[in-house]
Coordinates of C-alpha atoms and ligand atoms in Angstrom, one line a residue:
M149 CA 11.0 -16.4 71.6
N150 CA 12.4 -14.7 68.5
D151 CA 16.0 -15.5 67.5
C152 CA 18.1 -13.3 65.2
D153 CA 21.8 -12.5 64.7
I154 CA 21.5 -8.9 65.6
L155 CA 18.7 -7.0 67.4
V156 CA 18.4 -3.3 66.6
I157 CA 16.0 -1.4 69.0
G158 CA 14.7 1.6 67.1
S159 CA 13.8 2.4 63.5
G160 CA 15.0 6.0 63.3
A161 CA 18.1 7.3 61.6
A162 CA 20.5 5.6 63.9
G163 CA 18.8 2.2 64.0
L164 CA 18.1 1.9 60.3
T165 CA 21.6 3.1 59.4
A166 CA 23.1 0.3 61.6
A167 CA 20.6 -2.3 60.3
L168 CA 21.3 -1.5 56.6
A169 CA 25.0 -1.8 57.1
L170 CA 24.8 -5.0 59.1
A171 CA 22.3 -6.7 56.8
E172 CA 25.0 -7.1 54.1
T173 CA 26.2 -10.2 56.0
R174 CA 23.7 -10.9 58.9
R175 CA 20.1 -11.4 59.8
V176 CA 18.8 -8.3 61.5
T177 CA 15.6 -7.7 63.5
V178 CA 14.6 -4.1 64.0
L179 CA 12.0 -3.3 66.7
A180 CA 10.0 -0.1 67.1
K181 CA 7.6 1.0 69.7
G182 CA 4.4 2.0 67.9
S183 CA 4.9 2.7 64.2
L184 CA 8.2 2.5 62.3
T185 CA 8.1 6.2 61.6
G186 CA 7.2 7.3 65.2
G187 CA 10.6 8.6 66.3
S188 CA 12.1 12.1 66.1
T189 CA 13.9 11.4 62.8
A190 CA 10.7 11.8 60.8
W191 CA 10.0 15.1 62.6
A192 CA 13.4 16.7 61.8
Q193 CA 13.0 20.0 59.9
G194 CA 16.2 22.0 59.4
G195 CA 18.5 19.4 57.9
I196 CA 22.0 17.8 58.2
A197 CA 25.2 19.7 58.8
A198 CA 28.2 18.8 56.5
V199 CA 31.2 20.7 55.1
L200 CA 30.3 20.9 51.4
D201 CA 30.9 24.5 50.5
A202 CA 34.2 25.5 48.9
G203 CA 34.7 28.3 51.4
D204 CA 34.1 26.1 54.4
T205 CA 36.5 23.7 56.2
F206 CA 36.3 20.8 58.7
D207 CA 38.1 23.0 61.2
N208 CA 35.3 25.6 61.0
H209 CA 32.7 23.0 61.6
I210 CA 34.7 21.5 64.5
R211 CA 35.2 24.9 66.0
D212 CA 31.5 25.8 65.8
T213 CA 30.6 22.5 67.4
M214 CA 33.0 23.0 70.3
V215 CA 31.9 26.6 70.8
A216 CA 28.3 25.6 70.9
G217 CA 29.2 22.7 73.2
A218 CA 30.9 25.1 75.7
G219 CA 34.1 23.0 75.8
L220 CA 32.5 19.8 77.1
N221 CA 32.8 18.0 73.8
R222 CA 35.4 15.3 73.2
R223 CA 37.5 16.7 70.4
E224 CA 38.3 13.2 69.1
T225 CA 34.6 12.5 68.6
V226 CA 33.9 15.8 67.0
E227 CA 36.6 15.3 64.4
F228 CA 35.5 11.7 63.9
V229 CA 31.9 12.7 63.1
I230 CA 32.5 15.9 61.1
E231 CA 35.1 14.3 58.8
R232 CA 32.6 11.6 58.0
A233 CA 29.7 14.0 57.2
P234 CA 30.3 14.3 53.4
H235 CA 30.3 10.5 53.1
A236 CA 27.1 10.3 55.1
I237 CA 25.4 12.8 52.7
D238 CA 26.7 10.8 49.6
R239 CA 25.1 7.7 51.1
L240 CA 21.8 9.4 51.6
V241 CA 21.9 10.7 48.1
E242 CA 22.5 7.2 46.8
L243 CA 19.5 6.0 48.9
G244 CA 17.4 8.6 47.0
V245 CA 16.9 11.4 49.5
P246 CA 15.8 14.4 47.3
F247 CA 17.9 17.1 48.9
N248 CA 17.3 20.7 47.6
R249 CA 19.7 21.8 44.9
Q250 CA 20.7 25.1 43.3
S251 CA 22.3 25.0 39.9
G252 CA 23.0 21.3 40.4
D253 CA 24.8 21.7 43.7
L254 CA 23.2 20.8 47.1
H255 CA 21.6 23.9 48.5
L256 CA 23.0 24.8 51.9
T257 CA 21.0 26.7 54.5
R258 CA 22.2 28.2 57.7
E259 CA 21.3 27.8 61.4
G260 CA 22.3 29.2 64.8
G261 CA 26.0 28.7 65.8
H262 CA 27.2 27.8 62.3
S263 CA 29.8 30.2 60.9
H264 CA 29.0 29.0 57.3
R265 CA 26.1 27.8 55.2
R266 CA 26.4 24.0 55.7
I267 CA 23.0 22.5 56.2
V268 CA 21.7 20.2 53.5
H269 CA 17.9 19.9 53.6
V270 CA 14.7 18.8 51.9
D271 CA 12.7 22.0 52.1
D272 CA 11.7 22.2 55.8
A273 CA 10.8 18.5 56.2
T274 CA 14.3 16.9 55.9
G275 CA 13.6 14.2 58.5
W276 CA 10.6 12.8 56.7
A277 CA 12.5 12.4 53.5
V278 CA 15.4 10.7 55.3
Q279 CA 13.1 8.4 57.3
D280 CA 11.3 7.4 54.1
A281 CA 14.4 6.6 52.1
L282 CA 16.0 4.6 55.0
L283 CA 12.7 2.7 55.6
K284 CA 12.2 1.9 51.9
A285 CA 15.8 0.5 51.7
A286 CA 15.2 -1.6 54.9
E287 CA 11.9 -2.9 53.7
A288 CA 13.5 -4.0 50.4
H289 CA 16.3 -5.9 52.2
P290 CA 15.8 -9.6 52.5
N291 CA 18.0 -9.8 55.7
I292 CA 16.0 -7.2 57.6
A293 CA 12.8 -8.0 59.6
L294 CA 11.0 -4.8 60.7
L295 CA 8.7 -5.3 63.7
P296 CA 6.6 -2.3 64.7
G297 CA 4.5 -2.3 67.9
Q298 CA 7.2 -3.9 70.1
A299 CA 7.8 -1.9 73.3
C300 CA 11.1 -3.1 74.8
I301 CA 10.9 -3.4 78.6
D302 CA 14.4 -4.4 79.6
L303 CA 17.6 -5.8 78.1
I304 CA 18.3 -9.5 78.6
T305 CA 21.4 -9.8 80.8
G306 CA 22.7 -12.0 83.6
R307 CA 20.9 -9.6 85.9
N308 CA 17.5 -10.9 84.9
Q309 CA 18.4 -14.6 84.3
Q310 CA 18.8 -17.3 86.8
T311 CA 20.9 -19.5 84.5
F312 CA 23.9 -17.2 84.1
S313 CA 23.3 -14.6 86.8
G314 CA 25.9 -12.0 87.5
S315 CA 27.1 -11.6 83.9
G316 CA 26.6 -8.1 82.4
R317 CA 26.6 -9.6 78.8
V318 CA 23.6 -8.5 76.8
W319 CA 21.6 -11.0 74.7
G320 CA 18.7 -9.0 73.3
A321 CA 15.6 -7.6 75.0
Y322 CA 12.2 -8.5 76.3
A323 CA 9.5 -6.5 74.4
L324 CA 5.8 -6.1 74.8
D325 CA 4.0 -7.1 71.6
E326 CA 1.5 -4.2 71.7
A327 CA -1.1 -6.1 69.6
S328 CA -1.3 -9.3 71.6
G329 CA -0.2 -8.0 75.0
K330 CA 2.3 -10.8 75.3
V331 CA 6.0 -10.3 76.2
V332 CA 8.5 -11.8 73.8
A333 CA 12.2 -12.5 74.3
H334 CA 14.1 -11.2 71.3
V335 CA 17.4 -13.1 71.6
A336 CA 20.5 -12.0 69.7
R337 CA 24.3 -12.3 69.7
A338 CA 24.6 -8.5 69.4
T339 CA 22.2 -5.7 70.3
V340 CA 22.1 -2.1 69.1
L341 CA 20.3 0.5 71.1
A342 CA 18.9 3.3 69.0
T343 CA 15.9 4.4 71.0
G344 CA 16.2 8.2 70.7
G345 CA 15.8 10.8 73.4
A346 CA 13.9 11.5 76.6
G347 CA 12.3 14.8 75.7
R348 CA 8.8 13.8 76.9
V349 CA 10.1 14.0 80.5
Y350 CA 9.2 17.7 80.1
Q351 CA 5.7 19.1 79.9
F352 CA 6.5 21.1 76.7
S353 CA 8.7 19.4 74.1
T354 CA 9.0 19.4 70.4
A355 CA 9.7 15.6 70.5
P356 CA 7.2 12.9 69.6
R357 CA 5.2 11.1 72.3
G358 CA 7.4 8.1 72.4
A359 CA 10.5 10.0 73.4
T360 CA 10.5 8.7 76.9
G361 CA 14.2 7.7 77.3
D362 CA 13.5 4.0 77.2
G363 CA 16.9 3.0 75.9
I364 CA 18.7 5.2 78.4
A365 CA 16.7 3.8 81.3
M366 CA 17.1 0.2 80.1
A367 CA 20.9 0.6 79.7
W368 CA 21.2 2.2 83.1
R369 CA 19.2 -0.7 84.7
A370 CA 21.4 -3.2 82.9
G371 CA 24.6 -1.6 84.2
C372 CA 25.8 1.1 81.7
R373 CA 27.1 4.4 82.8
V374 CA 25.2 7.5 81.6
A375 CA 26.7 10.9 81.3
N376 CA 25.7 14.6 81.0
M377 CA 22.0 14.0 81.5
E378 CA 21.6 17.5 82.9
M379 CA 22.3 18.9 79.3
M380 CA 18.8 19.0 78.1
Q381 CA 18.4 21.2 75.1
F382 CA 15.6 23.7 74.8
H383 CA 14.7 24.9 71.3
P384 CA 14.0 28.7 71.2
T385 CA 11.1 28.6 68.8
C386 CA 8.3 26.2 69.3
L387 CA 4.9 27.4 68.0
Y388 CA 2.8 28.9 70.8
N389 CA -0.7 27.6 70.2
L390 CA -3.4 26.5 72.7
E391 CA -4.2 23.4 70.6
V392 CA -1.0 22.5 68.8
K393 CA 1.5 22.1 71.6
N394 CA 4.7 20.8 70.0
F395 CA 5.1 22.2 66.5
L396 CA 8.7 23.3 65.9
I397 CA 9.5 26.4 63.8
T398 CA 12.9 25.5 62.4
E399 CA 16.0 27.4 63.2
A400 CA 16.4 27.9 59.5
V401 CA 13.7 30.6 59.7
R402 CA 16.3 32.6 61.7
G403 CA 19.1 31.3 59.5
E404 CA 17.4 32.8 56.4
G405 CA 16.8 36.2 58.1
G406 CA 14.0 35.9 60.7
H407 CA 14.0 38.3 63.6
L408 CA 12.9 37.7 67.2
L409 CA 10.8 40.6 68.5
H410 CA 9.1 41.7 71.7
P411 CA 5.4 41.2 70.8
E412 CA 4.3 44.6 72.2
T413 CA 7.2 47.0 71.5
G414 CA 8.6 45.3 68.4
H415 CA 12.1 45.6 70.0
R416 CA 14.6 43.2 68.4
Y417 CA 15.8 42.1 71.8
M418 CA 18.7 39.7 70.8
V419 CA 20.8 42.8 70.6
D420 CA 20.6 42.9 74.5
Y421 CA 21.8 39.3 74.8
D422 CA 24.3 38.6 72.0
A423 CA 24.8 41.7 69.9
E424 CA 27.3 40.1 67.6
R425 CA 25.5 36.9 66.7
M426 CA 21.9 38.1 67.3
E427 CA 19.3 35.4 66.4
L428 CA 22.1 33.1 65.2
A429 CA 23.8 32.7 68.6
P430 CA 23.9 29.1 69.8
R431 CA 20.6 27.6 70.9
D432 CA 21.1 27.8 74.7
I433 CA 21.7 31.6 74.5
V434 CA 18.6 32.3 72.3
A435 CA 16.4 29.9 74.3
R436 CA 17.4 31.7 77.5
A437 CA 16.8 35.1 75.9
N438 CA 13.3 34.1 74.9
D439 CA 12.6 32.6 78.4
D440 CA 13.9 35.8 80.0
Q441 CA 11.7 38.1 77.9
I442 CA 8.6 36.0 78.6
K443 CA 9.3 35.9 82.4
R444 CA 10.5 39.5 82.7
Y445 CA 7.6 41.1 80.8
G446 CA 4.9 38.5 81.8
L447 CA 4.4 37.5 78.2
D448 CA 2.7 34.3 76.9
Y449 CA 5.2 34.2 73.9
V450 CA 7.6 36.2 71.8
H451 CA 7.4 36.9 68.1
L452 CA 9.5 35.3 65.3
D453 CA 9.1 37.5 62.2
I454 CA 10.2 36.7 58.6
S455 CA 7.4 38.8 57.0
H456 CA 10.0 41.4 55.8
L457 CA 11.3 38.9 53.2
P458 CA 9.5 38.4 49.9
P459 CA 6.4 36.1 50.3
E460 CA 7.5 33.8 47.5
F461 CA 10.9 33.3 49.2
V462 CA 9.2 32.4 52.5
R463 CA 6.7 30.0 50.9
R464 CA 9.5 28.3 48.8
H465 CA 11.8 27.8 51.8
F466 CA 9.3 26.8 54.4
P467 CA 6.3 25.1 52.6
T468 CA 5.5 22.7 55.4
I469 CA 5.5 25.4 58.1
H470 CA 3.7 27.9 55.9
E471 CA 0.9 25.4 55.3
K472 CA 0.6 24.3 58.9
L473 CA 0.4 27.9 60.2
A474 CA -2.1 28.8 57.4
G475 CA -4.3 26.0 58.8
L476 CA -4.1 27.8 62.2
G477 CA -4.9 31.2 60.8
I478 CA -1.4 32.6 60.7
D479 CA 0.1 33.9 57.5
M480 CA 3.9 33.9 58.1
T481 CA 4.5 35.9 54.9
R482 CA 2.5 38.8 56.4
E483 CA 2.6 38.5 60.2
P484 CA 4.9 37.3 63.0
I485 CA 4.7 33.8 64.5
P486 CA 4.1 33.5 68.3
V487 CA 6.8 31.2 69.7
V488 CA 8.0 29.9 73.1
P489 CA 11.1 27.7 74.1
A490 CA 10.4 24.0 74.5
Q491 CA 12.5 20.9 75.3
H492 CA 14.0 19.7 72.1
Y493 CA 17.0 17.3 72.4
T494 CA 18.7 15.1 75.0
C495 CA 22.4 15.8 74.8
G496 CA 23.4 13.3 77.5
G497 CA 22.8 9.5 77.5
V498 CA 24.5 6.1 77.4
L499 CA 28.3 6.5 77.3
I500 CA 29.8 5.1 74.1
G501 CA 33.2 5.1 72.4
L502 CA 34.1 5.8 68.8
N503 CA 33.2 2.1 68.0
A504 CA 29.7 2.7 69.5
R505 CA 30.4 0.2 72.3
T506 CA 28.7 0.7 75.6
D507 CA 30.1 -0.6 78.9
L508 CA 28.4 -3.9 78.5
P509 CA 29.6 -6.7 76.2
G510 CA 27.1 -7.4 73.5
L511 CA 25.5 -3.9 73.6
W512 CA 26.2 -1.1 71.2
A513 CA 24.3 2.2 71.0
A514 CA 23.9 5.0 68.5
G515 CA 22.0 8.3 68.1
E516 CA 20.1 10.5 70.5
C517 CA 20.1 7.9 73.4
T518 CA 23.9 8.2 73.6
E519 CA 26.6 10.4 75.0
S520 CA 29.3 10.1 72.3
G521 CA 31.1 13.3 73.2
L522 CA 29.9 15.1 70.1
H523 CA 27.5 17.6 71.5
G524 CA 29.1 18.6 74.8
A525 CA 27.1 21.0 76.9
N526 CA 24.9 22.1 73.9
R527 CA 24.3 20.5 70.6
L528 CA 25.0 22.5 67.5
A529 CA 21.9 22.6 65.2
S530 CA 21.7 19.8 62.6
N531 CA 24.6 17.8 64.1
S532 CA 22.2 15.2 65.5
L533 CA 21.0 13.3 62.4
L534 CA 24.7 13.4 61.4
E535 CA 25.7 11.7 64.6
C536 CA 23.0 9.0 63.9
F537 CA 24.5 8.1 60.5
V538 CA 28.1 8.1 61.7
F539 CA 27.6 6.0 64.8
G540 CA 25.0 3.7 63.2
E541 CA 27.7 2.8 60.7
A542 CA 30.4 2.7 63.5
A543 CA 28.3 0.2 65.5
A544 CA 27.8 -2.0 62.4
R545 CA 31.5 -1.9 61.5
D546 CA 32.5 -2.9 65.0
I547 CA 30.0 -5.7 65.3
A548 CA 31.1 -7.1 61.9
E549 CA 34.8 -7.0 63.0
C550 CA 34.2 -8.8 66.3
W551 CA 31.4 -11.2 65.1
D552 CA 33.5 -14.4 65.2
R553 CA 34.4 -13.7 68.8
L554 CA 30.8 -13.3 69.9
D555 CA 29.4 -16.4 71.7
D556 CA 26.0 -18.0 70.9
P557 CA 23.3 -17.0 73.4
P558 CA 22.7 -19.3 76.4
P559 CA 19.2 -20.5 77.1
I560 CA 17.0 -17.5 77.9
R561 CA 14.0 -17.8 80.1
E562 CA 10.6 -16.6 79.0
W563 CA 9.1 -13.5 80.7
D564 CA 7.4 -14.4 84.0
E565 CA 3.9 -13.2 84.3
S566 CA 2.8 -15.5 87.1
R567 CA 2.9 -12.8 89.8
V568 CA 1.0 -10.0 88.0
T569 CA -2.7 -9.2 87.3
D570 CA -4.4 -6.7 85.0
S571 CA -4.3 -3.2 86.4
D572 CA -7.5 -1.6 87.7
E573 CA -6.0 1.8 88.3
E574 CA -4.6 3.1 85.0
V575 CA -5.5 6.6 86.0
V576 CA -2.5 6.4 88.4
I577 CA -0.1 6.1 85.4
K578 CA -1.6 9.2 83.7
Q579 CA -1.4 11.2 86.9
N580 CA 2.2 10.2 87.7
W581 CA 3.2 10.9 84.1
T582 CA 1.6 14.4 84.2
E583 CA 3.1 15.1 87.6
I584 CA 6.7 14.2 86.5
R585 CA 6.5 16.3 83.3
R586 CA 5.1 19.4 85.0
M587 CA 7.6 19.2 87.9
M588 CA 10.5 18.8 85.5
W589 CA 9.3 21.8 83.5
N590 CA 8.9 24.0 86.6
Y591 CA 11.9 22.9 88.6
V592 CA 14.5 21.5 86.1
G593 CA 14.0 23.8 83.2
I594 CA 16.0 26.5 81.4
V595 CA 17.0 28.3 84.6
R596 CA 17.7 26.2 87.6
T597 CA 18.5 26.6 91.3
T598 CA 19.7 24.0 93.9
K599 CA 16.6 24.4 95.9
R600 CA 14.3 23.7 92.9
L601 CA 16.4 20.7 92.0
E602 CA 16.2 19.4 95.5
R603 CA 12.4 19.8 95.5
A604 CA 12.3 17.8 92.2
Q605 CA 14.5 15.1 93.7
H606 CA 12.3 14.8 96.7
R607 CA 9.2 14.3 94.5
I608 CA 11.0 11.8 92.3
E609 CA 11.9 9.8 95.4
L610 CA 8.3 9.8 96.5
L611 CA 7.1 8.5 93.2
A612 CA 9.7 5.8 93.0
Q613 CA 8.1 3.3 95.3
E614 CA 4.6 3.9 93.8
I615 CA 5.8 3.2 90.3
E616 CA 7.9 0.2 91.2
D617 CA 4.9 -1.3 93.2
Y618 CA 2.7 -0.7 90.2
Y619 CA 5.3 -2.3 87.8
G620 CA 5.7 -5.3 90.1
S621 CA 2.0 -6.0 90.5
F622 CA 0.4 -5.4 87.1
R623 CA 0.7 -6.7 83.6
V624 CA 2.9 -4.3 81.6
T625 CA 1.4 -1.9 79.1
T626 CA 3.3 0.6 76.9
D627 CA 2.1 3.4 79.1
L628 CA 3.5 1.7 82.2
I629 CA 6.8 0.9 80.5
E630 CA 7.1 4.5 79.5
L631 CA 6.2 5.9 82.9
R632 CA 8.9 3.7 84.5
N633 CA 11.5 5.0 82.1
L634 CA 10.4 8.6 82.2
H635 CA 10.7 8.5 86.0
Q636 CA 14.2 6.8 85.7
C637 CA 15.4 9.5 83.3
A638 CA 14.0 12.4 85.5
D639 CA 16.0 10.9 88.3
L640 CA 19.2 10.8 86.2
I641 CA 18.7 14.3 85.0
V642 CA 18.2 15.8 88.5
R643 CA 21.0 13.8 90.0
S644 CA 23.3 15.0 87.2
A645 CA 22.2 18.6 87.5
L646 CA 22.8 18.6 91.3
R647 CA 26.3 17.4 90.7
R648 CA 27.3 20.2 88.4
H649 CA 28.5 23.2 90.5
E650 CA 28.8 25.6 87.6
S651 CA 26.8 27.0 84.7
R652 CA 27.9 25.6 81.3
G653 CA 26.0 25.5 78.0
L654 CA 22.5 24.2 78.7
H655 CA 22.9 23.8 82.4
F656 CA 22.3 27.3 83.9
T657 CA 21.9 27.6 87.6
L658 CA 21.5 30.8 89.6
D659 CA 23.5 29.3 92.5
Y660 CA 26.6 28.7 90.4
P661 CA 26.5 31.3 87.6
E662 CA 30.2 31.0 86.7
T663 CA 31.8 28.5 84.3
L664 CA 34.6 26.5 85.9
P665 CA 38.0 26.7 84.1
K666 CA 38.1 23.0 83.3
A667 CA 35.2 21.1 81.7
H668 CA 34.3 17.8 83.1
D669 CA 31.5 15.2 82.3
T670 CA 28.9 14.3 84.8
V671 CA 29.2 10.5 84.8
L672 CA 26.7 8.4 86.8
I673 CA 27.7 4.9 87.6
P674 CA 24.9 2.3 88.3
Ligands
FAD982 P1 14.5 8.4 66.8 O1 14.4 8.8 65.4 O2 13.8 9.2 67.8 O3 14.0 6.9 66.8 C1 13.8 6.2 68.0 C2 13.3 4.8 67.7 O4 13.4 4.0 68.9 C3 11.9 4.8 67.2 O5 11.8 3.9 66.2 C4 11.1 4.3 68.4 O6 9.9 3.6 68.1 C5 12.1 3.3 69.0 N1 11.9 3.1 70.4 C6 12.0 3.9 71.5 N2 11.7 3.3 72.6 C7 11.5 2.0 72.3 C8 11.2 0.8 73.1 N3 11.0 0.9 74.4 N4 11.1 -0.3 72.4 C9 11.2 -0.4 71.1 N5 11.5 0.7 70.3 C10 11.7 1.9 70.9 N6 18.3 17.0 64.2 C11 19.0 17.4 63.1 O7 20.2 17.0 63.0 N7 18.5 18.2 62.2 C12 17.2 18.7 62.3 O8 16.8 19.4 61.4 C13 16.4 18.3 63.4 N8 15.2 18.7 63.6 C14 14.4 18.2 64.6 C15 13.1 18.6 64.7 C16 12.3 18.1 65.7 C17 10.9 18.5 65.8 C18 12.9 17.2 66.7 C19 12.0 16.6 67.8 C20 14.2 16.8 66.6 C21 15.0 17.3 65.6 N9 16.3 17.0 65.4 C22 17.0 17.4 64.4 C23 16.9 15.9 66.3 C24 16.9 14.6 65.5 O9 15.7 14.5 64.8 C25 17.0 13.4 66.5 O10 18.0 13.6 67.4 C26 17.3 12.1 65.7 O11 16.3 11.9 64.7 C27 17.3 10.9 66.6 O12 17.3 9.8 65.9 P2 17.4 8.4 66.6 O13 17.6 7.4 65.5 O14 18.5 8.4 67.6 O15 16.0 8.2 67.3
SIN983 C1 15.6 23.0 63.5 O1 15.2 22.8 62.4 O2 15.5 24.1 64.1 C2 16.0 21.8 64.3 C3 17.4 21.5 63.9 C4 18.0 20.7 64.9 O3 17.4 20.4 66.0 O4 19.2 20.3 64.7

């Protein structure tokens, strides 16, 4: 049993932002599955969107976000986040993030869907610099305990306690200590969920291995509503390479002038899909165009070419990508880069309000595991890290404000392992995992049909019993925890997709190609 004031699950941008703000007055425990830098935050490349240029306005950024989001965004949330962006950047500068500068001012790059230059960045490895600065500040804070290697299994609520059964109030979480194999109850008055996205539910994804939607699945099982899970974002340009499967080529390559070309004819095909915005159209449009070219012409990949710009400019702007590609025998200053679309971001998630509260008392959530209303049907590039900072702070502020009204935790029972044994069939986990990911890629991908979604649903139902039996009979491992959550998220995605009888933003179905006049969220109620 580990007692703390506040439990934060996740050590990425959202979790550490919340922890740092809360630690001013309370004791905070931060849990991470695997290493403290294993989330998507450390992998972010392009940067963080904020209105900082004299010629830009909040209204422009709000409009771009709503256009990309195909009208499904909640305007109130969009305004809330965008107006707080300059403050979030100031805070990161204070923490020592070495953003690129030009003549003393922050350098702003450009990405798809943005009408202005407004992306602050640290070369092409912004996420690593942000993660590093947040982690150093957390490590130095006497009120923060950072615990890596803790894979949370489920939230502690009345649903899994005999003593106060029935109550939805959350009192922390059970987590597998990956080193000892023991399950520990982390008990807290307030819990913040910041577990990132569910990208690894797809066979091809730019997200790190641990992006298995654990927080979304845990919150759903505990009784939270989730929304818009069908809005899975595919990035247009993931490196095509037989060995390296998930290396992103940042949108900033197109922002700085890169072209998408048919690899055989050299045709700059975006003119056929969005002649006005070309390569800088919102992500859903560019990803669908790349997918269409690949399928229509039977290609393995399309080309992203920036070799027409001066080599020194390319090396200076994209040092990390340049080095990585050079190691694979590709010189991006002289030749095009082979790219394919891949899953990239989970727009839907646990429903939260502007104060980051979920449906359950005692549980707040922030970052990619949430549906805050910011992204709508398609996230605008570089709005995600921003959401983590704004809602990480919002959660901390709200917890601080209502702290005196939060009760002390009741007695919590230890994890019961009396009924389980060690598994002798771990190969089943691997097989189920592979099956789900391949099926989601093939049936629930960039272009959908009702028939394919129904096929996926049928397979998910078949796997459900097998996974639950396995979970009920064997000692938990991180792989098993992830498989159970991955399966849960696949189910939520398919159910949401089947409910949406239109095409909007990231959800494109041949059976309902039109967009309905009125946008509505797909809200699933447990
Ligand atoms: P994460 O950073 O993913 O952190 C999740 C945390 O939760 C981790 O610490 C993990 O260990 C922990 N966790 C998960 N499950 C459990 C569990 N069961 N138990 C305990 N802990 C758990 N966005 C931008 O705005 N700009 C960009 O330039 C950008 N580039 C990107 C590039 C790539 C390659 C990718 C994949 C994403 C990019 N994004 C970008 C998106 C952005 O990085 C993420 O949305 C954001 O970092 C999510 O932060 P988070 O704090 O919500 O979660
Ligand atoms: C990128 O650098 O292309 C990713 C930006 C984002 O996902 O916001």
